[in-house]
DNA sequence: TGCTAGTGTGTAACCGGTTACATAACGAAA
DNA sequence: TTTCGTTATGTAACCGGTTACACACTAGCA
C-alpha cells in the first residue's frame, strides 16, 4: 500500500501561489491587509487545490475553537428542541458551531458532559437552569469560560441567564385563575428535584395562593416525570376523591395535554366544571378539541438571545439585549370562571 | 495588565514529575507501556496541577478530533430528537462528542453545514436520507470521511445507511388497509421535494395500490409541509367534495394527528366511516381519544445503531449489526374494515 | 564473557495553522 | 537627495500535544 499522500496544507497553497504562508493566512483572515492582486491569485489557488483549512491547527494557534458547548436535559422536549435549533442557527451566523450533549436530568452526567466539552476546547458553554452539580461552576470558572444559563431569568444573577422568570409567570397565571373566582386548586407538577425551573414555577403558584390565604390539599398535589401519559395519571390521581379542585395547574405542556385528554375521557366538562391550564406552548395545545390556556414562552427567542449573549461575551462586546424573555398568558378555552 | 499566565501543559506535568513529555503522554494514552510506579507518580501530578489535555493540540497531532458531525433537517420533529439523543448517548460511550447542525430541509444549507463540519475536522458524518446536494458526496469522498445516511434503508447501498425501509413500510401498511376492504384512498403527504424518505413512502403506497389496480383520485391527494395544523388543512381539502375515500394515509405522525383531530371536529366517525393511519409513533398518537394506527420505527434504535456503525467505520472494525431497522405496523382504533 | 532480545524511557521532529517582528518598497516631506 | 512614515510581504517561532526512533538497561543464552 502506498504511503498515504500528505494532505494539502496552507504551505502548498503558498508555494503554488508563490507567496509566503503568512500572506496566505492573512488573505484568508484579514483580506484587507493583502493587495487586491495577491488576494485574487491566492483565492484561485485555494479553489484549484481544494484546500480546506485544518480546524485543529487553527484552534491550536488561536486558542479558540469556534465551537460552543451546550448541555440540555433532553432533546425530546419540543421547547428545548426549538431553542437548540434557534441557538444553532444564530450561532452559525457568527461562525460558531454547536457541540451538543444531554444530561438526562442528571447533575452528575451534566458535570461529566461539561468536563468533556471543556476538554474539547469550547469557547463558551450553555446550560439549562441555574441549579447544577456543585463542581460545575468551579470547573467553568477555573477554565475561565463564558457561560449562560438558559430558560431562567433571575434578576440577582443578571448577565448570566436568558429566559423567562418562571416564578413570575406562574404567579401571574395563578392570579388569573383567582380572579376567575377559583379557590380550590390542583397541581400536576413536574418533579422539582434537580430542576430549579419547575421549583420556581411551584413557588410562583404558592406565593400567589399564600397572598390570598389559599391552601392546597395535599391530595390535590401530584408530582412526577413529564409526558402526556404521566399527565393523565397524575390528573386522575388528583381526582380520586371528591371534592375536586375547580382549577388544575399543570407544570408543563405535555402534562397539561395529558390532563385535558384524561378529563375528556372522564367526561368532565372543561372549562365549565373545571379549568385546566399549562405552561409552555406546543402546537398540540391549541389544536386539541379543548385548546389549553397556557403561558407562552418563545423558545426560539430564548435560543436566539442566548446565542447573541454568548457571542457578545466571547468577543467582549457590550450586551445590548433584554435577557428576560416574555412569558405571556394565552387564554384559550380550557379556563373559565369557577363553577358557582 | 499582567501578561496572562501560560496555561499548564503536558510539559509542566513532565517537569514536575521528573520525566519526559513522551512518558506523560504514554501514561495517559497507553498506560500499560509505562511502569506502575511512574504511572502513579504522573497521575498524582496531573491531579495536583489540575491539568486538562488540550483537545486541539491532540487533534492536530493525531489527526482525529473525537467529534462526529450530524446534519438533521430539523430538531423539532420528535423522532429526530429521540434519534439524536440516542446517537449522542451512544457515541459518548465511545468517547465521541456530537457536533450538531440543522439543514432546515434545505439542500444548499445542508451542503454548507457539511462543509463546516469537515473544516472542524469531524471524524465522521451523519446525514438524514440519501438525497443530498450534488456536491455533498464529492466533498465527503474527497476528504475521505466515513459517513452514514440515517432513517433510510436501501439494500443497494448497504453499509452506508441505517433505518427503516420506508417504501416497504408503507407498502405493508397499504396492503393492510386493502385487506380490510378499502378501495378508495386519500393521501395526506409531506412534500417529497428534497425528501427521499417521503418519496419512498409514497412509492410504497403507489406500488401496493398499483398491484391491485387501484388508482388515487387527484383530489384525494394533498401534499404540504408537516405539522398538526397542516394535517388538518390537508385533510379538510381532501374531503371538500364527495365521494370521500374510505381510508386516508398520512405521511407523517403530526399530519395524522391533525387529520384525526379534524375528522373529529367534522363529526366523522373513525374508524366506522373512515380509517386514518399515520407513520412514525409519537406519544400523542396513542393518547388521543381515537388512538392512531401507524408504523412504529424505534428512533432511538436508529440513533444507537448509527452510532455503532460510525464507530466501527472509524476504527475499521467489522460491522456486526443489522442496519435495517424494524418498521412494525401498530394497529390501533383509527383503522378498521371499509364501510360496506 | 559476549551476544541477542525485550523492556522502559528520553529526544526531538512532527501535526498545520497564526502572528510578532523584520524587512523591503515606495511616496511624501524636508 | 535624504529621511521618515506607511504599506505589503516574508521569516520563523510559536500553539500543545504525539510518536518514530534512539538509547540504556536487564535478563537469557551460548
XYZ file of C-alpha atoms (C1' of nucleotides) in Angstrom:
740
model
C 0.000 0.000 0.000
C 1.443 3.355 -0.981
C 2.004 5.679 1.906
C -0.963 7.993 2.282
C -0.300 11.255 0.484
C 0.270 14.142 2.823
C -2.767 16.377 2.845
C -2.517 19.643 1.090
C -1.925 22.443 3.517
C -1.500 26.133 3.652
C 2.172 25.689 2.761
C 1.241 24.095 -0.526
C -1.082 26.937 -1.332
C 1.707 29.369 -0.527
C 4.186 27.520 -2.707
C 1.897 27.274 -5.715
C 0.831 30.903 -5.406
C 4.443 31.923 -4.985
C 3.925 33.732 -1.702
C 4.683 33.097 1.947
C 2.477 31.188 4.338
C 1.842 34.328 6.311
C 0.378 36.013 3.267
C -1.975 33.168 2.565
C -3.087 33.151 6.167
C -3.681 36.871 6.040
C -5.508 36.656 2.749
C -7.936 34.301 4.427
C -8.388 36.026 7.767
C -7.637 39.693 7.102
C -8.224 40.156 3.388
C -7.946 43.935 3.662
C -4.285 43.689 4.588
C -3.373 41.926 1.373
C -3.166 43.548 -2.036
C -6.026 43.015 -4.389
C -3.866 41.158 -6.834
C -2.406 38.624 -4.421
C -5.756 38.072 -2.816
C -7.207 37.034 -6.152
C -4.247 34.850 -7.003
C -4.390 33.107 -3.658
C -8.130 32.631 -3.862
C -7.802 30.923 -7.196
C -5.063 28.624 -5.937
C -7.109 27.729 -2.876
C -10.002 26.934 -5.117
C -7.916 24.992 -7.545
C -6.228 22.895 -4.877
C -9.473 22.474 -2.983
C -7.749 23.393 0.217
C -9.781 23.308 3.407
C -8.107 24.901 6.437
C -7.367 22.495 9.236
C -9.578 23.399 12.183
C -7.451 21.840 14.889
C -4.315 23.584 13.715
C -6.076 26.891 13.658
C -7.590 26.217 17.053
C -4.183 25.391 18.452
C -2.674 28.577 17.142
C -5.521 30.914 18.021
C -6.600 29.189 21.198
C -10.177 29.427 20.033
C -12.121 26.585 18.514
C -15.195 28.363 17.246
C -17.351 25.809 18.991
C -19.906 26.356 21.715
C -20.888 23.589 24.082
C -24.442 23.040 25.238
C -25.785 20.583 27.758
C -29.549 20.157 27.739
C -31.584 17.848 29.954
C -33.283 16.286 26.959
C -33.891 16.963 23.298
C -37.267 15.326 23.129
C -38.985 18.254 24.782
C -40.278 20.394 21.947
C -39.254 23.636 23.600
C -35.685 22.594 24.110
C -35.555 21.326 20.549
C -36.797 24.646 19.227
C -34.384 26.596 21.383
C -31.451 24.457 20.308
C -32.373 24.834 16.694
C -32.570 28.616 17.005
C -29.385 28.697 19.042
C -27.550 26.706 16.441
C -28.918 28.800 13.625
C -27.947 32.072 15.247
C -24.516 30.871 16.290
C -23.701 29.664 12.824
C -24.315 33.184 11.561
C -21.364 34.268 13.667
C -19.280 31.326 12.564
C -19.714 29.133 15.607
C -20.739 25.507 15.692
C -22.682 23.798 18.423
C -21.335 20.846 20.395
C -24.333 19.213 21.935
C -24.662 16.975 24.953
C -27.514 15.645 27.058
C -27.648 15.418 30.828
C -30.879 13.419 31.005
C -31.798 15.491 34.059
C -28.849 14.015 35.907
C -26.488 16.527 37.556
C -23.598 14.092 37.680
C -23.928 13.487 33.975
C -24.201 17.203 33.353
C -20.922 17.681 35.173
C -19.215 14.994 33.106
C -20.522 16.483 29.892
C -19.317 19.940 30.840
C -15.917 18.483 31.579
C -15.724 16.827 28.216
C -16.825 19.965 26.448
C -14.092 21.915 28.154
C -11.561 19.339 27.051
C -12.817 19.825 23.542
C -11.952 23.457 23.976
C -15.370 25.045 23.601
C -15.302 28.829 23.599
C -18.398 29.044 25.760
C -20.966 26.885 27.483
C -24.756 26.826 27.586
C -26.634 25.112 30.387
C -30.284 24.908 31.320
C -31.391 26.324 34.633
C -29.271 27.602 37.458
C -29.128 24.521 39.639
C -26.100 22.447 38.752
C -23.716 19.921 40.191
C -21.667 21.697 42.876
C -18.432 21.327 40.902
C -19.745 22.704 37.655
C -19.336 26.361 38.439
C -15.831 25.805 39.780
C -14.857 23.987 36.640
C -16.202 26.717 34.420
C -14.678 29.469 36.500
C -11.276 27.835 36.717
C -11.097 27.489 32.969
C -12.423 30.979 32.583
C -15.089 30.043 30.071
C -18.049 32.308 29.335
C -21.303 30.600 30.104
C -25.033 31.192 30.071
C -27.873 29.553 31.958
C -30.972 29.369 29.801
C -34.682 29.068 30.396
C -34.369 31.023 33.612
C -34.323 34.643 34.481
C -33.141 35.792 37.825
C -32.514 39.489 38.438
C -29.924 38.582 41.056
C -27.700 36.856 38.553
C -28.300 39.240 35.692
C -25.974 38.759 32.780
C -25.610 35.034 33.189
C -29.124 33.895 32.343
C -31.562 34.183 29.474
C -35.161 33.135 29.682
C -38.479 33.740 31.334
C -38.939 34.386 35.008
C -40.608 31.088 35.827
C -41.817 32.159 39.238
C -43.381 35.354 37.965
C -45.063 33.550 35.077
C -46.895 31.118 37.308
C -47.590 33.795 39.841
C -49.453 35.688 37.115
C -51.202 32.620 35.789
C -52.391 31.666 39.265
C -53.706 35.145 39.901
C -55.562 34.994 36.629
C -57.360 31.903 37.920
C -58.007 33.503 41.292
C -59.615 36.422 39.543
C -61.899 33.998 37.769
C -63.124 33.013 41.212
C -61.189 29.818 41.758
C -60.365 28.976 45.364
C -59.628 25.278 45.189
C -56.586 24.272 43.179
C -54.966 21.116 41.994
C -51.403 20.867 40.789
C -49.935 18.421 38.304
C -46.245 19.141 38.568
C -43.006 18.030 37.136
C -40.741 16.827 39.914
C -38.672 19.747 41.170
C -35.713 17.598 42.025
C -32.692 18.893 40.109
C -34.994 21.249 38.286
C -34.953 24.769 39.594
C -37.333 25.933 36.874
C -40.009 23.500 37.966
C -39.377 24.602 41.532
C -39.658 28.265 40.611
C -42.990 27.628 38.961
C -44.278 25.897 42.058
C -43.040 28.808 44.129
C -44.951 31.192 41.900
C -48.154 29.288 42.428
C -47.632 29.036 46.166
C -46.802 32.709 46.526
C -49.923 33.755 44.679
C -52.099 31.409 46.713
C -50.468 32.396 50.001
C -51.331 36.030 49.387
C -54.990 35.075 49.356
C -54.511 32.560 52.122
C -55.498 29.716 49.898
C -54.034 26.338 50.792
C -53.655 23.344 48.544
C -54.915 19.997 49.772
C -52.047 17.519 49.796
C -54.166 15.099 47.798
C -54.564 17.765 45.144
C -50.848 17.904 44.591
C -49.307 15.324 42.271
C -45.762 15.270 41.092
C -43.987 13.106 38.576
C -41.930 12.962 35.449
C -43.316 14.563 32.322
C -45.166 13.280 29.310
C -48.752 13.006 28.164
C -49.387 9.706 29.813
C -47.809 10.869 33.041
C -50.145 13.863 32.917
C -53.178 11.624 32.588
C -52.186 9.506 35.540
C -51.315 12.376 37.840
C -54.536 14.123 36.902
C -56.523 11.005 37.645
C -54.805 10.634 40.987
C -55.870 14.128 41.985
C -59.460 13.342 41.137
C -59.550 10.143 43.122
C -61.709 11.607 45.853
C -64.158 14.460 45.991
C -64.481 17.353 46.358
C -62.484 18.143 43.283
C -60.492 21.311 42.786
C -62.118 23.763 40.379
C -58.828 24.538 38.663
C -55.799 22.412 37.878
C -52.414 23.929 37.128
C -50.005 21.805 35.118
C -46.300 22.417 35.288
C -45.550 21.529 31.734
C -47.076 21.414 28.273
C -47.217 17.648 27.985
C -48.685 17.233 31.444
C -51.458 19.661 30.570
C -52.243 17.822 27.332
C -52.479 14.613 29.336
C -54.683 16.220 31.952
C -57.083 17.613 29.376
C -57.273 14.333 27.466
C -57.948 12.471 30.681
C -60.592 14.976 31.749
C -62.337 14.360 28.419
C -62.101 10.638 28.891
C -63.635 11.020 32.333
C -66.451 13.101 30.953
C -65.524 16.226 32.863
C -66.664 19.425 31.177
C -63.764 21.812 30.641
C -63.929 24.649 31.451
C -67.477 24.549 32.854
C -66.748 22.031 35.594
C -63.048 22.573 35.830
C -60.349 24.818 34.428
C -57.059 23.295 33.320
C -54.021 25.353 32.429
C -50.500 24.538 31.367
C -47.086 26.008 30.846
C -45.209 26.402 27.570
C -46.946 26.325 24.257
C -46.546 23.360 21.954
C -48.643 23.110 18.814
C -50.764 20.347 20.317
C -52.183 22.660 22.950
C -54.012 24.895 20.529
C -55.193 22.039 18.315
C -56.956 19.840 20.841
C -60.770 19.902 20.866
C -60.434 21.951 24.027
C -57.483 24.278 23.402
C -55.439 24.847 26.517
C -54.779 28.120 28.311
C -51.082 28.421 28.958
C -48.021 30.594 29.381
C -46.300 31.135 26.099
C -42.537 31.429 26.100
C -40.943 31.832 22.706
C -38.299 29.168 22.923
C -36.666 30.170 19.686
C -36.298 33.638 21.109
C -34.588 32.130 24.141
C -32.213 30.302 21.815
C -31.505 33.349 19.696
C -30.829 35.637 22.621
C -28.627 33.034 24.237
C -26.573 32.927 21.062
C -26.211 36.687 20.952
C -25.297 36.889 24.600
C -22.649 34.219 24.181
C -21.086 35.860 21.182
C -21.050 39.191 22.994
C -19.351 37.566 25.955
C -16.764 35.744 23.885
C -15.904 38.829 21.906
C -16.049 41.106 24.921
C -18.713 43.316 23.483
C -21.407 45.110 25.422
C -24.654 43.225 25.916
C -27.334 45.269 24.233
C -30.050 42.776 24.854
C -33.005 42.151 27.080
C -32.211 38.925 28.878
C -35.640 38.395 30.363
C -37.907 36.737 27.853
C -41.617 37.388 27.801
C -43.918 34.868 29.386
C -47.336 35.784 28.165
C -50.591 34.225 29.256
C -52.503 32.835 26.306
C -56.126 32.374 27.251
C -57.895 29.571 25.448
C -60.987 27.526 26.078
C -59.682 25.333 28.864
C -60.061 28.030 31.510
C -63.104 29.926 32.692
C -64.948 31.214 35.738
C -65.121 28.912 38.726
C -68.302 26.905 38.975
C -70.622 28.772 41.252
C -2.352 44.267 32.973
C -0.041 41.385 33.689
C 0.521 39.093 30.790
C -1.836 36.141 31.010
C -0.085 33.222 32.651
C 0.731 30.470 30.217
C -1.594 27.558 30.724
C -0.197 24.486 32.297
C 0.617 21.893 29.730
C 1.924 18.423 29.419
C 5.459 19.773 29.612
C 4.792 21.151 33.076
C 3.458 17.825 34.202
C 6.564 16.152 32.820
C 8.864 18.610 34.559
C 7.181 18.309 37.944
C 7.034 14.532 37.731
C 10.636 14.448 36.604
C 10.001 12.503 33.424
C 9.865 13.258 29.716
C 6.854 14.503 27.869
C 6.668 11.267 25.928
C 6.281 9.321 29.131
C 3.455 11.509 30.348
C 1.705 11.169 27.026
C 2.124 7.418 27.136
C 0.951 7.219 30.717
C -2.286 8.868 29.598
C -2.888 7.030 26.354
C -1.135 3.682 26.725
C -0.870 3.124 30.472
C 0.306 -0.456 30.025
C 3.539 0.675 28.408
C 4.605 2.653 31.451
C 5.867 1.199 34.691
C 3.450 1.045 37.567
C 5.492 3.437 39.623
C 5.771 6.216 37.074
C 2.154 5.880 36.139
C 1.125 6.557 39.722
C 3.542 9.453 40.091
C 2.330 11.056 36.881
C -1.298 10.567 37.806
C -0.801 12.365 41.075
C 0.969 15.260 39.404
C -1.764 15.565 36.802
C -4.297 15.643 39.568
C -2.345 18.090 41.622
C -1.795 20.508 38.765
C -5.345 20.068 37.523
C -4.085 19.559 34.032
C -6.651 19.102 31.276
C -5.220 17.926 27.965
C -5.625 20.395 25.146
C -8.052 18.920 22.641
C -6.903 20.909 19.631
C -3.261 20.011 20.167
C -4.109 16.380 20.473
C -6.330 16.600 17.419
C -3.552 18.204 15.447
C -1.089 15.509 16.364
C -3.378 12.515 15.987
C -5.409 13.859 13.091
C -8.545 12.790 14.903
C -10.831 15.104 16.799
C -13.118 12.656 18.542
C -16.097 14.577 17.202
C -18.832 13.369 14.908
C -20.832 15.771 12.790
C -24.542 15.418 12.199
C -26.822 17.434 9.969
C -30.525 16.933 10.572
C -33.385 18.632 8.731
C -34.913 19.801 11.996
C -34.754 19.061 15.695
C -38.359 19.832 16.400
C -39.546 16.551 14.978
C -39.829 14.214 17.938
C -38.320 11.285 16.093
C -35.226 13.144 15.049
C -34.851 14.475 18.570
C -35.031 10.989 20.006
C -32.583 9.634 17.475
C -30.136 12.442 18.119
C -30.350 11.929 21.834
C -29.665 8.204 21.489
C -26.914 8.860 18.978
C -25.231 11.300 21.302
C -25.591 8.974 24.252
C -24.124 6.010 22.445
C -21.301 7.991 20.901
C -20.257 9.423 24.223
C -19.781 5.879 25.500
C -17.030 5.505 22.943
C -15.560 8.882 23.745
C -17.011 10.842 20.863
C -18.875 14.114 21.005
C -21.594 15.243 18.654
C -21.342 18.389 16.550
C -24.859 19.223 15.522
C -26.200 21.260 12.643
C -29.578 21.815 11.024
C -30.355 21.937 7.332
C -33.969 23.089 7.678
C -34.799 20.793 4.760
C -32.624 22.923 2.517
C -30.008 21.020 0.467
C -27.847 24.088 -0.030
C -27.759 24.655 3.689
C -27.012 21.002 4.257
C -24.044 21.302 1.952
C -22.744 24.350 3.782
C -23.130 22.639 7.122
C -21.290 19.562 5.939
C -18.510 21.794 4.712
C -18.209 23.497 8.039
C -18.217 20.233 9.880
C -15.395 18.966 7.728
C -13.449 22.116 8.484
C -13.971 21.392 12.139
C -12.329 18.078 11.470
C -15.132 15.707 12.360
C -14.125 12.064 12.280
C -17.383 11.051 10.626
C -20.632 12.497 9.361
C -24.289 11.622 9.842
C -26.947 12.783 7.428
C -30.637 12.075 7.059
C -31.840 10.376 3.928
C -29.928 9.603 0.779
C -30.893 12.594 -1.332
C -28.374 15.352 -0.877
C -26.928 18.348 -2.613
C -24.956 17.076 -5.632
C -21.647 18.261 -4.164
C -22.073 16.656 -0.776
C -20.906 13.191 -1.694
C -17.910 14.558 -3.556
C -16.928 16.620 -0.562
C -17.202 13.678 1.773
C -15.399 11.348 -0.576
C -12.590 13.740 -1.296
C -11.923 14.198 2.397
C -12.265 10.501 2.912
C -14.648 10.818 5.823
C -16.803 7.904 6.959
C -20.460 8.763 6.750
C -23.873 7.277 7.348
C -27.278 8.155 5.968
C -29.954 7.608 8.582
C -33.676 6.989 8.562
C -33.371 5.120 5.305
C -32.564 1.593 4.375
C -31.687 0.704 0.851
C -30.270 -2.736 0.078
C -28.422 -1.276 -2.898
C -26.342 0.987 -0.712
C -25.890 -1.421 2.136
C -23.325 -0.325 4.676
C -23.957 3.364 4.298
C -27.460 3.636 5.684
C -29.278 2.819 8.900
C -33.021 2.949 9.281
C -36.296 1.517 8.124
C -37.132 0.726 4.536
C -39.658 3.493 4.050
C -41.074 2.082 0.857
C -41.586 -1.358 2.294
C -43.204 0.033 5.423
C -45.898 1.896 3.533
C -46.301 -0.929 1.097
C -47.199 -3.143 4.044
C -49.413 -0.577 5.670
C -51.320 -0.018 2.446
C -51.819 -3.731 1.959
C -53.143 -3.965 5.471
C -55.814 -1.436 4.524
C -56.544 -3.198 1.253
C -57.107 -6.405 3.164
C -59.616 -4.556 5.303
C -61.558 -3.988 2.126
C -60.572 -0.424 1.318
C -60.529 0.508 -2.336
C -60.705 4.278 -2.210
C -57.740 6.038 -0.659
C -56.782 9.531 0.314
C -53.231 10.668 0.959
C -52.054 13.437 3.223
C -48.390 13.637 2.400
C -45.351 15.559 3.326
C -43.896 17.209 0.267
C -41.404 14.860 -1.334
C -39.224 17.653 -2.592
C -35.740 17.177 -1.161
C -37.083 14.362 0.948
C -36.387 10.927 -0.419
C -37.957 9.269 2.601
C -41.290 10.946 1.966
C -40.944 9.967 -1.667
C -40.169 6.359 -0.775
C -43.271 6.204 1.371
C -45.392 7.498 -1.469
C -43.807 4.930 -3.748
C -44.708 2.203 -1.276
C -48.332 3.249 -1.296
C -48.467 3.535 -5.078
C -46.816 0.171 -5.605
C -49.272 -1.548 -3.319
C -52.222 0.141 -4.966
C -50.929 -0.490 -8.471
C -50.763 -4.208 -7.781
C -54.500 -4.176 -7.188
C -55.094 -1.690 -9.974
C -56.392 0.891 -7.557
C -55.973 4.493 -8.629
C -55.983 7.537 -6.425
C -58.193 10.430 -7.401
C -56.071 13.552 -7.813
C -58.395 15.423 -5.476
C -57.683 12.814 -2.834
C -54.014 13.586 -2.844
C -52.831 16.520 -0.740
C -49.258 17.462 -0.116
C -47.727 20.061 2.153
C -45.303 20.763 4.939
C -45.759 18.923 8.198
C -47.379 19.799 11.487
C -50.697 19.208 13.168
C -52.382 22.214 11.686
C -51.072 21.395 8.242
C -52.567 17.940 8.671
C -55.969 19.376 9.496
C -55.975 21.594 6.454
C -54.781 18.975 4.008
C -57.310 16.521 5.380
C -60.098 19.027 5.006
C -59.055 19.736 1.452
C -59.378 16.075 0.561
C -62.883 15.979 1.964
C -64.039 19.017 0.057
C -66.142 17.006 -2.347
C -67.820 13.648 -2.142
C -67.471 10.759 -2.506
C -64.908 10.538 0.232
C -62.158 7.980 0.335
C -62.725 5.268 2.924
C -59.136 5.342 4.109
C -56.627 8.161 4.472
C -52.909 7.520 4.670
C -50.820 10.224 6.328
C -47.134 10.540 5.582
C -46.092 11.659 8.993
C -47.056 11.457 12.646
C -48.062 15.081 13.018
C -50.098 15.060 9.847
C -52.029 12.051 11.091
C -52.738 13.696 14.423
C -54.050 16.717 12.565
C -56.170 14.556 10.273
C -57.730 12.679 13.167
C -58.423 15.849 15.141
C -60.030 17.419 12.090
C -62.100 14.329 11.411
C -63.412 14.548 14.958
C -64.188 18.230 14.527
C -66.085 17.404 11.350
C -68.076 14.727 13.086
C -66.697 11.894 11.026
C -66.746 8.545 12.802
C -63.305 6.966 12.849
C -62.891 4.134 12.025
C -66.529 3.353 11.175
C -66.870 5.918 8.386
C -63.219 6.278 7.594
C -59.872 4.792 8.527
C -56.930 7.090 9.155
C -53.370 5.866 9.533
C -50.024 7.541 10.078
C -46.329 6.952 10.026
C -43.935 7.100 12.978
C -45.116 6.826 16.507
C -45.101 9.836 18.771
C -46.688 9.630 22.206
C -49.617 11.747 21.109
C -50.824 9.115 18.664
C -51.659 6.545 21.297
C -53.144 9.065 23.707
C -55.756 10.709 21.528
C -59.410 9.745 22.091
C -59.054 7.765 18.874
C -55.574 6.235 19.002
C -53.946 6.130 15.602
C -52.795 3.078 13.674
C -49.285 3.658 12.468
C -45.881 2.311 11.559
C -43.600 2.254 14.533
C -39.932 2.890 13.966
C -37.801 2.940 17.064
C -35.937 6.162 16.512
C -33.627 5.646 19.435
C -32.644 2.357 17.904
C -31.855 4.167 14.667
C -29.677 6.556 16.649
C -27.916 3.811 18.562
C -27.155 1.705 15.528
C -25.947 4.737 13.652
C -23.507 5.392 16.457
C -22.214 1.834 16.443
C -21.871 1.799 12.698
C -19.929 5.039 12.759
C -17.554 3.886 15.438
C -16.983 0.630 13.574
C -16.218 2.560 10.412
C -13.878 4.995 12.103
C -11.983 2.255 13.853
C -12.046 -0.044 10.855
C -13.817 -2.806 12.657
C -16.280 -5.250 11.122
C -19.913 -4.222 11.175
C -21.723 -6.823 13.216
C -25.005 -5.085 13.068
C -28.333 -5.215 11.346
C -28.650 -1.940 9.506
C -32.273 -2.286 8.560
C -34.472 -1.175 11.438
C -37.866 -2.697 12.015
C -40.915 -0.849 10.848
C -43.772 -2.542 12.554
C -47.439 -1.841 11.993
C -49.153 -0.907 15.225
C -52.878 -1.359 14.853
C -54.998 0.970 16.952
C -58.544 2.179 16.820
C -58.260 4.574 13.902
C -58.368 1.806 11.311
C -60.993 -0.803 10.586
C -62.905 -2.571 7.827
C -64.092 -0.453 4.947
C -67.671 0.693 5.224
C -69.817 -1.728 3.291
C 32.213 -13.333 28.501
C 29.842 -11.760 24.566
C 25.618 -11.521 22.061
C 20.643 -11.033 21.499
C 16.073 -9.901 22.614
C 13.000 -7.317 25.232
C 11.526 -3.620 28.116
C 11.157 1.200 29.664
C 12.343 5.966 28.910
C 14.036 10.159 26.554
C 14.901 13.230 22.387
C 13.179 15.795 19.015
C 10.633 16.106 14.797
C 6.416 16.373 13.572
C 0.929 17.931 13.028
C -0.868 22.787 10.177
C -2.015 26.807 11.038
C -1.103 32.145 13.224
C 1.370 36.249 14.129
C 5.251 39.193 16.236
C 8.791 41.081 14.229
C 11.919 42.167 10.495
C 12.380 43.864 6.020
C 11.544 45.892 1.551
C 9.423 49.159 -1.379
C 7.523 53.401 -2.272
C 5.845 58.148 -1.929
C 5.846 62.443 0.581
C 8.029 65.875 3.191
C 12.209 68.348 4.339
C 18.880 63.886 -2.067
C 17.873 62.284 2.408
C 14.677 60.905 5.817
C 10.583 59.353 7.591
C 6.156 57.037 7.513
C 3.252 53.784 5.506
C 2.011 49.650 3.477
C 2.812 44.947 1.651
C 5.266 40.803 2.320
C 8.434 37.287 4.324
C 10.774 34.659 8.225
C 10.440 31.811 11.815
C 8.911 30.957 16.418
C 5.210 29.673 18.425
C 0.483 26.803 19.982
C 0.494 21.713 22.992
C 0.243 17.500 22.248
C 2.015 12.540 19.811
C 5.228 9.176 18.319
C 9.259 7.321 15.428
C 13.488 6.371 16.654
C 17.469 6.089 19.588
C 19.263 4.568 23.669
C 20.138 2.334 28.140
C 19.466 -1.382 30.835
C 18.230 -6.137 32.152
C 17.804 -10.975 31.560
C 18.633 -15.141 28.990
C 21.535 -17.986 26.392
C 25.589 -19.937 24.073
